[in-house]
Tab-separated table of C-alpha atoms in Angstrom:
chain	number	residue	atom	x	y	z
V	1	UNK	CA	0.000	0.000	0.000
V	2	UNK	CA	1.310	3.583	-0.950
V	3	UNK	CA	1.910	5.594	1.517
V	4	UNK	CA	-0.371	8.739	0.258
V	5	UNK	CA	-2.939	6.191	0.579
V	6	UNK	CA	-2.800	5.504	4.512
V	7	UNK	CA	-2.918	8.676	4.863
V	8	UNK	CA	-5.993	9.867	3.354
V	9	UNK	CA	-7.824	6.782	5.618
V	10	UNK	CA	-6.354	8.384	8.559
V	11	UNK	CA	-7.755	11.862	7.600
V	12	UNK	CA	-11.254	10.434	7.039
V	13	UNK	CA	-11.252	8.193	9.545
V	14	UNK	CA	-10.479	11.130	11.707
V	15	UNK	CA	-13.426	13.190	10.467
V	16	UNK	CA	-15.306	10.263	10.666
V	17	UNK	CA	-15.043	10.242	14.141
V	18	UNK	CA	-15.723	13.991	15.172
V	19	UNK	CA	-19.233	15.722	16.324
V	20	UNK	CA	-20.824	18.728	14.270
V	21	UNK	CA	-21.077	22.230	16.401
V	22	UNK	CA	-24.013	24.545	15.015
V	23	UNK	CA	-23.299	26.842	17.823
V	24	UNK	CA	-21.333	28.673	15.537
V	25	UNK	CA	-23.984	28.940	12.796
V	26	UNK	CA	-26.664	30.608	15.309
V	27	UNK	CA	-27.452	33.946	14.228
V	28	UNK	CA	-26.646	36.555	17.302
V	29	UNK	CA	-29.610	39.063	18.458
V	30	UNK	CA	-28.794	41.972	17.076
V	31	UNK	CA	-28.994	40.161	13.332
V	32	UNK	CA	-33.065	39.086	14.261
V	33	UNK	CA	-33.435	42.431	15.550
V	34	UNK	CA	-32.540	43.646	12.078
V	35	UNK	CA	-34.605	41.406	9.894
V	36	UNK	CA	-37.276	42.003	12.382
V	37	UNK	CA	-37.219	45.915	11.796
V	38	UNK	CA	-36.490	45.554	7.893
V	39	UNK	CA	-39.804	43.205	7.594
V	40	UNK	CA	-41.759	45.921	9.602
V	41	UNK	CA	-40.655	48.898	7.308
V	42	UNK	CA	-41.282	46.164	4.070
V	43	UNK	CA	-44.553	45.449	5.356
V	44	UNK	CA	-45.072	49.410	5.850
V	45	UNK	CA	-44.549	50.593	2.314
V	46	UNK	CA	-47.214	48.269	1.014
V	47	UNK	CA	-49.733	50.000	3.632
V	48	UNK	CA	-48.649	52.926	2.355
V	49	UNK	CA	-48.251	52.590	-1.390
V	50	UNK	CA	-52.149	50.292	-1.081
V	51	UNK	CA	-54.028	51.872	1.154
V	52	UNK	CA	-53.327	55.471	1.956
V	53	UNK	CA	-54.105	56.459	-1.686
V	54	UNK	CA	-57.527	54.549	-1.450
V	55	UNK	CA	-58.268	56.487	2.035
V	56	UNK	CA	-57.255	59.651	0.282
V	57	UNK	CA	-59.980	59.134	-2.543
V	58	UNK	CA	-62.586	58.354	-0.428
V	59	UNK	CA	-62.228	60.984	1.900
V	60	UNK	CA	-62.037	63.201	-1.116
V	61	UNK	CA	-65.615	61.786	-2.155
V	62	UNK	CA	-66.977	62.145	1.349
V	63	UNK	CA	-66.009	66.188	0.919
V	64	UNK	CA	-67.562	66.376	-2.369
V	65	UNK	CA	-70.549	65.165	-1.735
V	66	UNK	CA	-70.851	66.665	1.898
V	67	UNK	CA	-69.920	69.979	-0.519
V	68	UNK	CA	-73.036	68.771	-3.306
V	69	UNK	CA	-75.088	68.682	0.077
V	70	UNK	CA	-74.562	71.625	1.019
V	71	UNK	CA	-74.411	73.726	-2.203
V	72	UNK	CA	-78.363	74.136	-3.270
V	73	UNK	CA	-79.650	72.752	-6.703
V	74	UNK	CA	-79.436	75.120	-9.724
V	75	UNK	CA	-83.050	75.393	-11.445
V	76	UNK	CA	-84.867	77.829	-13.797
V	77	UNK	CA	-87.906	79.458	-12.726
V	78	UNK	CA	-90.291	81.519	-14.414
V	79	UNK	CA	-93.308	83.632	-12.898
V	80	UNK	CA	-96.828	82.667	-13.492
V	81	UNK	CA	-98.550	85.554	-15.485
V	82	UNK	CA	-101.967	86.674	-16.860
V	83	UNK	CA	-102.669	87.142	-20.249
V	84	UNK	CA	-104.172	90.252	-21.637
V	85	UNK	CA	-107.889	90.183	-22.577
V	86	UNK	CA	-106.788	90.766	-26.469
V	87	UNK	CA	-104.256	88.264	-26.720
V	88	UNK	CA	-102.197	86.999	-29.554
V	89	UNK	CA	-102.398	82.880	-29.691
V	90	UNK	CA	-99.119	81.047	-31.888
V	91	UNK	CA	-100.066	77.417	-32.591
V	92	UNK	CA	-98.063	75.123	-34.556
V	93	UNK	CA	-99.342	74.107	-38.145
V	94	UNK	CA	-98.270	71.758	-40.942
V	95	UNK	CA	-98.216	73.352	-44.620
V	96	UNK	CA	-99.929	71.192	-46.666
V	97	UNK	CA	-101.148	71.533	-50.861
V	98	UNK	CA	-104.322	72.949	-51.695
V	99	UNK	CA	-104.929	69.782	-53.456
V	100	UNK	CA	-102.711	66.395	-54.450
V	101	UNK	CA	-103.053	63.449	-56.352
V	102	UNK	CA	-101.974	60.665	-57.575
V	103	UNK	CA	-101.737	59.873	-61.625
V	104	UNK	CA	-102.387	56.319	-62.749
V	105	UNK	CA	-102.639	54.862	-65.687
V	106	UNK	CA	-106.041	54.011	-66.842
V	107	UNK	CA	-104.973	51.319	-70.007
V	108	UNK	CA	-102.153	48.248	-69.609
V	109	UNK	CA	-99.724	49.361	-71.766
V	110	UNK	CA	-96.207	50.452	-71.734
V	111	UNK	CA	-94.553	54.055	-71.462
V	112	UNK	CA	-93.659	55.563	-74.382
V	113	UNK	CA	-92.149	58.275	-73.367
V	114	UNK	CA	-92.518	60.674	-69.945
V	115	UNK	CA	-92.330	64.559	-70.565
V	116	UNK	CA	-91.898	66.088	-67.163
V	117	UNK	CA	-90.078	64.935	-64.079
V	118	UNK	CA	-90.331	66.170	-60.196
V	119	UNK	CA	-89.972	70.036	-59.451
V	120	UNK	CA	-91.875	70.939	-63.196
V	121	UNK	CA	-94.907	72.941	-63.257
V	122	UNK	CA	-97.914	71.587	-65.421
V	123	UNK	CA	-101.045	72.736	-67.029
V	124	UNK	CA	-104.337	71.004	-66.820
V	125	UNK	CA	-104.639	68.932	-69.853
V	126	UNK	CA	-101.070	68.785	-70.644
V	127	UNK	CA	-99.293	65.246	-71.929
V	128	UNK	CA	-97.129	64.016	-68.913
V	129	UNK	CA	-96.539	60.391	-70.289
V	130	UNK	CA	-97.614	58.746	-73.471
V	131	UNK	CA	-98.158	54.875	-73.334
V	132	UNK	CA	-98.158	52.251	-75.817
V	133	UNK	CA	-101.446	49.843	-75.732
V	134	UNK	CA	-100.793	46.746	-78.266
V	135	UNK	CA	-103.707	44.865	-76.587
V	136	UNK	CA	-106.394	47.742	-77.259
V	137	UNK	CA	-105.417	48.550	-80.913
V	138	UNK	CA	-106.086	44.855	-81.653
V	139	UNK	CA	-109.245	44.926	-79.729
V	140	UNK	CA	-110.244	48.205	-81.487
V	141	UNK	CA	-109.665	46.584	-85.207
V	142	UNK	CA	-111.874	43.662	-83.773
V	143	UNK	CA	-114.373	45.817	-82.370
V	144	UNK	CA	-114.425	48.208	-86.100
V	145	UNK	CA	-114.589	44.891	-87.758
V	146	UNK	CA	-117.390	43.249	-86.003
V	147	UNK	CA	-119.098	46.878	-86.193
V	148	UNK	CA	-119.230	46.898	-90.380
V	149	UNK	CA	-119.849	43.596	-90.120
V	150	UNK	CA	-123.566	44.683	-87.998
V	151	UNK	CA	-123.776	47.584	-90.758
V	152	UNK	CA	-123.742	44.828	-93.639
V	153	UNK	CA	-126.301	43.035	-91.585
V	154	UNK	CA	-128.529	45.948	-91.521
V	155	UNK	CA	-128.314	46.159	-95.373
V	156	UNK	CA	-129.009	42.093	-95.922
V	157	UNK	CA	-132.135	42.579	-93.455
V	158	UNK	CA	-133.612	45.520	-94.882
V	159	UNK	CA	-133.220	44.172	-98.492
V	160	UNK	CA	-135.248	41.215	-97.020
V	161	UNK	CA	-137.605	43.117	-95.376
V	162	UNK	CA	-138.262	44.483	-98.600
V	163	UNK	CA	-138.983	41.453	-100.348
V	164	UNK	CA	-141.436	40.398	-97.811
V	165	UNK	CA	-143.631	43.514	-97.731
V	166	UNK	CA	-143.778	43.356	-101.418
V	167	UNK	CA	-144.556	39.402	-101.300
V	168	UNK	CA	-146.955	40.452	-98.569
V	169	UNK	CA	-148.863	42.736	-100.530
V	170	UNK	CA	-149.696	40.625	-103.215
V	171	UNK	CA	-150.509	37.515	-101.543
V	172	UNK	CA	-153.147	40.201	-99.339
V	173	UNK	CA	-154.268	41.480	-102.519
V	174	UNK	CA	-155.056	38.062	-104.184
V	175	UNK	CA	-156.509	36.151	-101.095
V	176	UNK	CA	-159.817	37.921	-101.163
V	177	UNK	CA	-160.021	36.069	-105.074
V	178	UNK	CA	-159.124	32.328	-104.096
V	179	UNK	CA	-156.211	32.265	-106.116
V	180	UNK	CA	-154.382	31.449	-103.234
V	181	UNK	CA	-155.358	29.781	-99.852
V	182	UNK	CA	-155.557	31.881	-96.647
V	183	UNK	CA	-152.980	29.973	-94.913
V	184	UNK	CA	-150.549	31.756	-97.749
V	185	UNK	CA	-151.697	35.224	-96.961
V	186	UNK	CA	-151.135	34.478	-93.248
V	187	UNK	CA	-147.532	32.906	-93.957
V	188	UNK	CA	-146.495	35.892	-95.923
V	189	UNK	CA	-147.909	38.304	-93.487
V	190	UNK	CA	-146.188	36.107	-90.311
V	191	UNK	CA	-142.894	36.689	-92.707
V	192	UNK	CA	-142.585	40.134	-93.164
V	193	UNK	CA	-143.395	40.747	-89.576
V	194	UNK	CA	-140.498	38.397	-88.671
V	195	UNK	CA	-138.264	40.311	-91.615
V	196	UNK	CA	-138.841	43.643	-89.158
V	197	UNK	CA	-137.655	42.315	-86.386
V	198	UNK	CA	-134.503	40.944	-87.501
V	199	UNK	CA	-134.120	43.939	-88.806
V	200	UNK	CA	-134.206	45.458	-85.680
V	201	UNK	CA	-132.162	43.129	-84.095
V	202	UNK	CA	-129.457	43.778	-86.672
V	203	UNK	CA	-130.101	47.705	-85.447
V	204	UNK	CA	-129.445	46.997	-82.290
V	205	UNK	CA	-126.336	44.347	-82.910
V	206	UNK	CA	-125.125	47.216	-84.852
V	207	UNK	CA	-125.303	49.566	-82.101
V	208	UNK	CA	-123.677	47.812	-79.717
V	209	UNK	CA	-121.126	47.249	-81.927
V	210	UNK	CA	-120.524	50.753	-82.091
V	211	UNK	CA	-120.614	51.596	-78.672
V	212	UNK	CA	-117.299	49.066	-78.215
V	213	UNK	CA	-115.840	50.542	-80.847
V	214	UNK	CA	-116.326	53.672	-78.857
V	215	UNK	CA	-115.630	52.489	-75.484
V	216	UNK	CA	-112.187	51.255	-77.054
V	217	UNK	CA	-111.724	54.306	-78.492
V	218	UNK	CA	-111.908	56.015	-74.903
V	219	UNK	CA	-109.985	53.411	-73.303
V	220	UNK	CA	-107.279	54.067	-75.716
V	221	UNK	CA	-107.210	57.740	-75.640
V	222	UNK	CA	-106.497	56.629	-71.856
V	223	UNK	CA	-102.806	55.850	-72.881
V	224	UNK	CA	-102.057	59.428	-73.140
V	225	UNK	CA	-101.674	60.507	-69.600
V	226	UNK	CA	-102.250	64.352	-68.494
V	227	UNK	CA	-102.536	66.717	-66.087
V	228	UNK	CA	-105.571	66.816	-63.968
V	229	UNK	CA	-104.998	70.580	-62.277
V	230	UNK	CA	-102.176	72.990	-63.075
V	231	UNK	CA	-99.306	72.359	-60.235
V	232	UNK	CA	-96.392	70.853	-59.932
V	233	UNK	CA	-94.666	67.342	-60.248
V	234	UNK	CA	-94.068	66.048	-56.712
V	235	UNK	CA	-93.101	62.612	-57.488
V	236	UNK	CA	-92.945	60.637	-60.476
V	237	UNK	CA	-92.371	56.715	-61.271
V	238	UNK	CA	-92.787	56.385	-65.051
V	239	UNK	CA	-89.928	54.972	-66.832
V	240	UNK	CA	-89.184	54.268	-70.673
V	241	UNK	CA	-90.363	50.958	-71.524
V	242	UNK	CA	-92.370	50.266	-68.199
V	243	UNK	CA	-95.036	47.859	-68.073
V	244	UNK	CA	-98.011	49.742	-66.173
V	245	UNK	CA	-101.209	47.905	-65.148
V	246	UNK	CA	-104.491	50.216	-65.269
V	247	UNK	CA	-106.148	50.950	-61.585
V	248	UNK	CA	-105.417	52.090	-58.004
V	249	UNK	CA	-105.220	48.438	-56.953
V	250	UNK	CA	-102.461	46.400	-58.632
V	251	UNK	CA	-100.346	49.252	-60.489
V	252	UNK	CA	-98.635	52.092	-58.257
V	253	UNK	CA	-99.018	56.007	-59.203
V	254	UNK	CA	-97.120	57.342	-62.545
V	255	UNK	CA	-97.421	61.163	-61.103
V	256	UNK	CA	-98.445	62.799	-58.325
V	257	UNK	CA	-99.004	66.481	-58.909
V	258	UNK	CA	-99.779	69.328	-56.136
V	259	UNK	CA	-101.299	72.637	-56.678
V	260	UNK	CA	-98.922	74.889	-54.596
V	261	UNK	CA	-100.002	78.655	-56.069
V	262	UNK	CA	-101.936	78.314	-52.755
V	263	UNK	CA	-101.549	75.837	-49.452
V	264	UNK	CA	-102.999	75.447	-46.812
V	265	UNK	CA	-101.914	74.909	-43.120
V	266	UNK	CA	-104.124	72.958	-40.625
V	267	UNK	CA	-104.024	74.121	-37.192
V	268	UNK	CA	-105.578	72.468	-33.748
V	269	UNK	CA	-107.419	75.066	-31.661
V	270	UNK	CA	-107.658	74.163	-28.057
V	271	UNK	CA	-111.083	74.989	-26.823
V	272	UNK	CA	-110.794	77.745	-24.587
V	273	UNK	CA	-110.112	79.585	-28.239
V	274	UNK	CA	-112.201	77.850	-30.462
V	275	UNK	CA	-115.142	79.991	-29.889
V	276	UNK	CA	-113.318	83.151	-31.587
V	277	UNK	CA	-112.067	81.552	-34.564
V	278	UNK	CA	-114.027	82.905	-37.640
V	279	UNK	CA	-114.120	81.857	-41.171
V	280	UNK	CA	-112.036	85.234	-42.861
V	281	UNK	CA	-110.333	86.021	-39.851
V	282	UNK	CA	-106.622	86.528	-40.438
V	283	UNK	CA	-104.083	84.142	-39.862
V	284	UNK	CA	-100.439	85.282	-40.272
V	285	UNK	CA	-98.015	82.565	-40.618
V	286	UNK	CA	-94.108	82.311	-39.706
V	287	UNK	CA	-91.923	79.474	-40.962
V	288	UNK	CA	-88.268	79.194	-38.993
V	289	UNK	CA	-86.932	78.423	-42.514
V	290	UNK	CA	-87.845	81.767	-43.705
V	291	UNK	CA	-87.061	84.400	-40.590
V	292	UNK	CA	-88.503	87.924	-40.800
V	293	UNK	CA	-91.203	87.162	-43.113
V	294	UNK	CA	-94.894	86.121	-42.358
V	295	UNK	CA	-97.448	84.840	-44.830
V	296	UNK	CA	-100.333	86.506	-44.907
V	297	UNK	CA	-103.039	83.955	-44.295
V	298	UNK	CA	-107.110	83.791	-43.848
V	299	UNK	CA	-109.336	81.410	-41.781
V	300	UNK	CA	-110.958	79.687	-44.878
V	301	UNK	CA	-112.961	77.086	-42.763
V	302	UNK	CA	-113.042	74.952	-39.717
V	303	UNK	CA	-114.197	71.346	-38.846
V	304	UNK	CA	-117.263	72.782	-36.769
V	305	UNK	CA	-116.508	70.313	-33.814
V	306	UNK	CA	-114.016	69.798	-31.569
V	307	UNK	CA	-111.654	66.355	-31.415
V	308	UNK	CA	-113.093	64.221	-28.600
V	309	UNK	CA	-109.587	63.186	-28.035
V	310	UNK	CA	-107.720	66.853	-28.033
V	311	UNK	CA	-110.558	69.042	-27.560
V	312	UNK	CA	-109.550	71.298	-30.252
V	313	UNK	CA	-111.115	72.596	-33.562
V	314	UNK	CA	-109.655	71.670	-36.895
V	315	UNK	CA	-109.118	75.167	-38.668
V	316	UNK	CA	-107.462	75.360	-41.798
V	317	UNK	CA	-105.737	79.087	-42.950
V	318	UNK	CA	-104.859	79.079	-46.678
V	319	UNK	CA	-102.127	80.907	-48.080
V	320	UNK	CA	-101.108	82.519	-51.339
V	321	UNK	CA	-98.320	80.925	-52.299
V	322	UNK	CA	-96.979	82.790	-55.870
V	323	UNK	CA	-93.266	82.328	-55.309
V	324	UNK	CA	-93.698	78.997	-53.977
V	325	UNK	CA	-91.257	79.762	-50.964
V	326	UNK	CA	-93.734	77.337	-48.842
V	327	UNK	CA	-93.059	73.949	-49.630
V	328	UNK	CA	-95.371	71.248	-48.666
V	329	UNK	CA	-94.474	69.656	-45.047
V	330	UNK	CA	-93.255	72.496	-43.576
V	331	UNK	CA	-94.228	73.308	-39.841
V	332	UNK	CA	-94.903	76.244	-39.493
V	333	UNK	CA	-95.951	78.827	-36.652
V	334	UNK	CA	-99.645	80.624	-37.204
V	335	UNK	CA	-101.171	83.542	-35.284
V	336	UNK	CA	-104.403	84.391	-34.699
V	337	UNK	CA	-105.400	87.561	-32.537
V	338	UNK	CA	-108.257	86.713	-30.111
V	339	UNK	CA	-110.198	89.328	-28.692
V	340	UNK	CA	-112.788	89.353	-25.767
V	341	UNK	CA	-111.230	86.663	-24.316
V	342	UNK	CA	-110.851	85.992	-20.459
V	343	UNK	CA	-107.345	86.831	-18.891
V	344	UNK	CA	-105.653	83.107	-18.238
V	345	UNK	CA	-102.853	82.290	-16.295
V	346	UNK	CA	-100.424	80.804	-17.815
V	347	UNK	CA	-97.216	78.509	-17.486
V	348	UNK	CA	-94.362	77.207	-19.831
V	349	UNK	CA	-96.024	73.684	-20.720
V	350	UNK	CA	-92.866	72.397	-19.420
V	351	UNK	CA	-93.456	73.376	-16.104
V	352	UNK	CA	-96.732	71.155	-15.428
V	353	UNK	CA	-95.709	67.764	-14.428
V	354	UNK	CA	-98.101	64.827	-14.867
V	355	UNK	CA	-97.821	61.139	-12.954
V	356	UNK	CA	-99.301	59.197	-10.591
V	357	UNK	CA	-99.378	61.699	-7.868
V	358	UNK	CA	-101.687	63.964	-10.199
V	359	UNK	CA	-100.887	67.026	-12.254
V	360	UNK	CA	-98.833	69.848	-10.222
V	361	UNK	CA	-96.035	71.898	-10.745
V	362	UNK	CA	-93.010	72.973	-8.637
V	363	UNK	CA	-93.387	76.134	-6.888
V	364	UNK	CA	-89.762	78.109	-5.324
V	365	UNK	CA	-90.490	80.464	-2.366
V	366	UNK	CA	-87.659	81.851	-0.346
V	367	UNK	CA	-85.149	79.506	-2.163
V	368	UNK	CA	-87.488	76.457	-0.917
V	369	UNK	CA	-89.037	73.938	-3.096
V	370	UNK	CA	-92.552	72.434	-2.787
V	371	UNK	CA	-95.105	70.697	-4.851
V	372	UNK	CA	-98.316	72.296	-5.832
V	373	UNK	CA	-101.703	70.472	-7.407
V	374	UNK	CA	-103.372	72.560	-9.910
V	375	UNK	CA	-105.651	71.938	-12.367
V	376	UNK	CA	-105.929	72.883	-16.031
V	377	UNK	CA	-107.721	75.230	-17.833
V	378	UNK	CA	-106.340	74.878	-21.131
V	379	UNK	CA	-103.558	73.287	-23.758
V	380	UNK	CA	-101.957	76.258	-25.742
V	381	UNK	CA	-99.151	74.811	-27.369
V	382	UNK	CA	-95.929	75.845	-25.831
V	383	UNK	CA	-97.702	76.929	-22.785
V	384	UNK	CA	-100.754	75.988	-20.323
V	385	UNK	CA	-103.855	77.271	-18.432
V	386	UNK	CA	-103.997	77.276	-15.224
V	387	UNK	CA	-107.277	77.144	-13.606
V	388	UNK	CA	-106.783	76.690	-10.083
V	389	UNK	CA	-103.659	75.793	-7.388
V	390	UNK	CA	-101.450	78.599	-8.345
V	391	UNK	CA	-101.579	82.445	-8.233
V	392	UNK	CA	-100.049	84.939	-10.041
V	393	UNK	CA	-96.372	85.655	-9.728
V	394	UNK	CA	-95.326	83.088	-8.025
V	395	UNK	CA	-92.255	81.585	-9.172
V	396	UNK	CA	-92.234	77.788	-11.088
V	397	UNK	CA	-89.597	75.471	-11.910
V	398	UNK	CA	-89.563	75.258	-15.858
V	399	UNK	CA	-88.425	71.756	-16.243
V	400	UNK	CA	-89.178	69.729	-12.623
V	401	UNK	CA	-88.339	66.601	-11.930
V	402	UNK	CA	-90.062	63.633	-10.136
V	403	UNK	CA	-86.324	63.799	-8.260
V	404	UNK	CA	-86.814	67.000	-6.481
V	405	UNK	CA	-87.760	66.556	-2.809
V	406	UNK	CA	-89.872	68.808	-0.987
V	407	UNK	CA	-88.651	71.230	0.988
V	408	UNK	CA	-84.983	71.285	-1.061
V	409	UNK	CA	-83.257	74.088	-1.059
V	410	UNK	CA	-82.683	75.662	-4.494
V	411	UNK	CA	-80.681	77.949	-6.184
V	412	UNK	CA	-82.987	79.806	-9.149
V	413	UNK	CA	-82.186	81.512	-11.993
V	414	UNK	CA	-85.060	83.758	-13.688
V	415	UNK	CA	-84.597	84.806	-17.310
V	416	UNK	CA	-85.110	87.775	-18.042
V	417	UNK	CA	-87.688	86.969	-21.194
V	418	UNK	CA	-89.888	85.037	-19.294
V	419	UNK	CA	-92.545	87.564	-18.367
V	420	UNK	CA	-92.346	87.989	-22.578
V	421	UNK	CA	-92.764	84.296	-23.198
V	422	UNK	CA	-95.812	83.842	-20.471
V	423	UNK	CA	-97.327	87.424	-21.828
């Protein structure tokens, strides 16, 4: 054995034999101490950096709202005001044509050719669309045929009507002889009475012939399609080479044409005003498309009964309309000045709120809010009647809410054109 070799037993038989100390390897106090205080500032920083900032926000919500709280609601009011006795009533109205229709073709056929498209003006009587009708101008030969035909009929009957009265007249002059038997003068007489009537009947086939040939005639003179009124083209279909089926039911309108020199504008009056509409009265009309001009216009007549639903009176105010600067649809706003009419009290419509706790309005005293029931007189459009619950000049919310809470505190702004809108 080498000599290296017993001596690397002896060295591990030596450790072999010795104990392990871990007092060494103990960590002393002062190290726990500090780990202990690095953990606690560790631990620190996250309550910090995670929950400071989320105390923070929420204390800055608290303020704001305790600041909402406190700060009073911002609403508009306006004052409740009578009207004059000679008032001046603006309702809302829809422009409408003095008349409009729809074109359709009378005759199948096919267009031809159309002559005037939407935005034209058109005469009464003028061609707007020419059709072609194959199936007609075949029926009209057959109907002209079948009529000469009758006529030719008429000619063969009468030619044998002729022959019988003359056969009849000398069998009637010979019977009272014996040449011939009475049974031959009654045979002869039976014939030229039947030789009238077919001659009649031939008449009348003839006739009716005739009136075909006329009603085919109309029916084709159908296939030229023209103005019923003098206006203007408001829509139009026709197209080269359609195929257009006669009637309202199956085909669809080639034209429709409205007479614009003059419209018309229908207006709802509520009741309290219906009684001093007139027929003649005038009726000036505004249109926000046009500002700082208003249409002269005239009461021309009224319905004579009031909706059951609205409670107001149909009126219609018609309108010269030359330049045709009123176009059909617009909405326009129409005026009528009423006279011996009781003062009302009135309110922005706005301000009347209606739910299941009735119909009341918001009233603002002393920067307090509280709910008022009041009934109404009257539906004017933009604004409203009121009969009883409020008095004059007291201040009202214009747009309420089922939200506000009575006895609020509030923070109101008046405009200074509301006494001018409520006038």
């Amino acid at each position: 054995m080498d000599t290296n070799d017993v001596t690397e037993v002896s060295i591990e038989a030596q450790h072999e034999g010795e104990a392990f100390e871990p007092a060494p390897f103990r960590p002393t106090r002062r190290r726990l101490a500090w780990a202990a205080g690095a953990a606690t500032a560790f631990f620190a920083c996250l309550v910090t950096v995670g929950v400071v900032p989320r105390v923070l926000h929420r204390s800055a919500m608290a303020a704001e709202e305790h600041a909402e709280e406190q700060t009073p609601a911002r609403m508009t009011v306006v004052r409740a005001e009578r009207s004059a006795e000679a008032s001046r009533l603006v309702l809302p109205g829809s422009v409408e044509p003095l008349q409009e229709t729809d074109v359709y073709a009378r005759a199948n056929g096919y267009v031809r050719k159309w002559f005037f498209d939407i935005g034209a003006h058109v005469k009464k009587g003028q061609i707007m669309a020419d059709l072609e009708v194959p199936d007609i101008d075949k029926e009209l030969e057959q109907g002209e045929a079948t009529a000469k035909q009758a006529h030719a009929q008429i000619r063969q009957a009468e030619t044998q009507l002729e022959l019988a009265r003359i056969t009849n007249q000398r069998y009637a002059a010979l019977g009272p002889s014996g040449v011939v038997t009475q049974q031959e003068v009654d045979q002869y007489r039976a014939g030229y009475d039947a030789q009238q009537a077919n001659v009649a009947a031939a008449e009348a086939a003839h006739g009716s012939a005739v009136a075909n040939v006329q009603r085919l005639r109309d029916l084709k003179s159908f296939g030229v399609i023209v103005a019923p009124f003098d206006g203007v083209v408001t829509a139009r279909t026709a197209q080269v080479g359609q195929l257009v089926t006669a009637g309202t039911t199956t085909g669809k309108p080639l034209f429709r044409v409205a007479e614009v020199d003059t419209v018309r504008v229908f207006v709802n009056v509520p009741q309290l005003y219906a009684g001093g509409i007139t027929v003649g009265m005038d009726a000036p009309t505004t249109v926000r498309e046009i500002p700082g001009r208003a249409f002269a216009g005239k009461v021309a007549r009224t319905a004579h009964e009031l909706d059951a639903g609205t409670r107001t009176l149909l009126t219609e105010v018609d309108i010269p309309n030359p330049d045709d600067s009123l176009l059909a649809g617009m909405y326009g706003q129409v005026s009528f000045h009423m006279t011996g009419q009781r003062s009302l009290l009135l309110v922005p419509a706005t301000a009347v709120l209606i739910d299941a706790r009735g119909t009341r309005v918001a009233i603002v005293h002393d920067g307090v809010l509280s709910w008022r029931k009041v009934d109404i007189d009257g539906d004017l459009g933009d604004r409203i009647a009121i009969s009883t619950g409020l008095a004059e000049g007291e201040q009202v919310v214009v747009a309420p809410s089922d939200r506000l809470v009575e006895g609020m505190r509030l923070s109101v702004t008046e405009p200074t054109y509301a006494a001018a809108g409520a006038s």
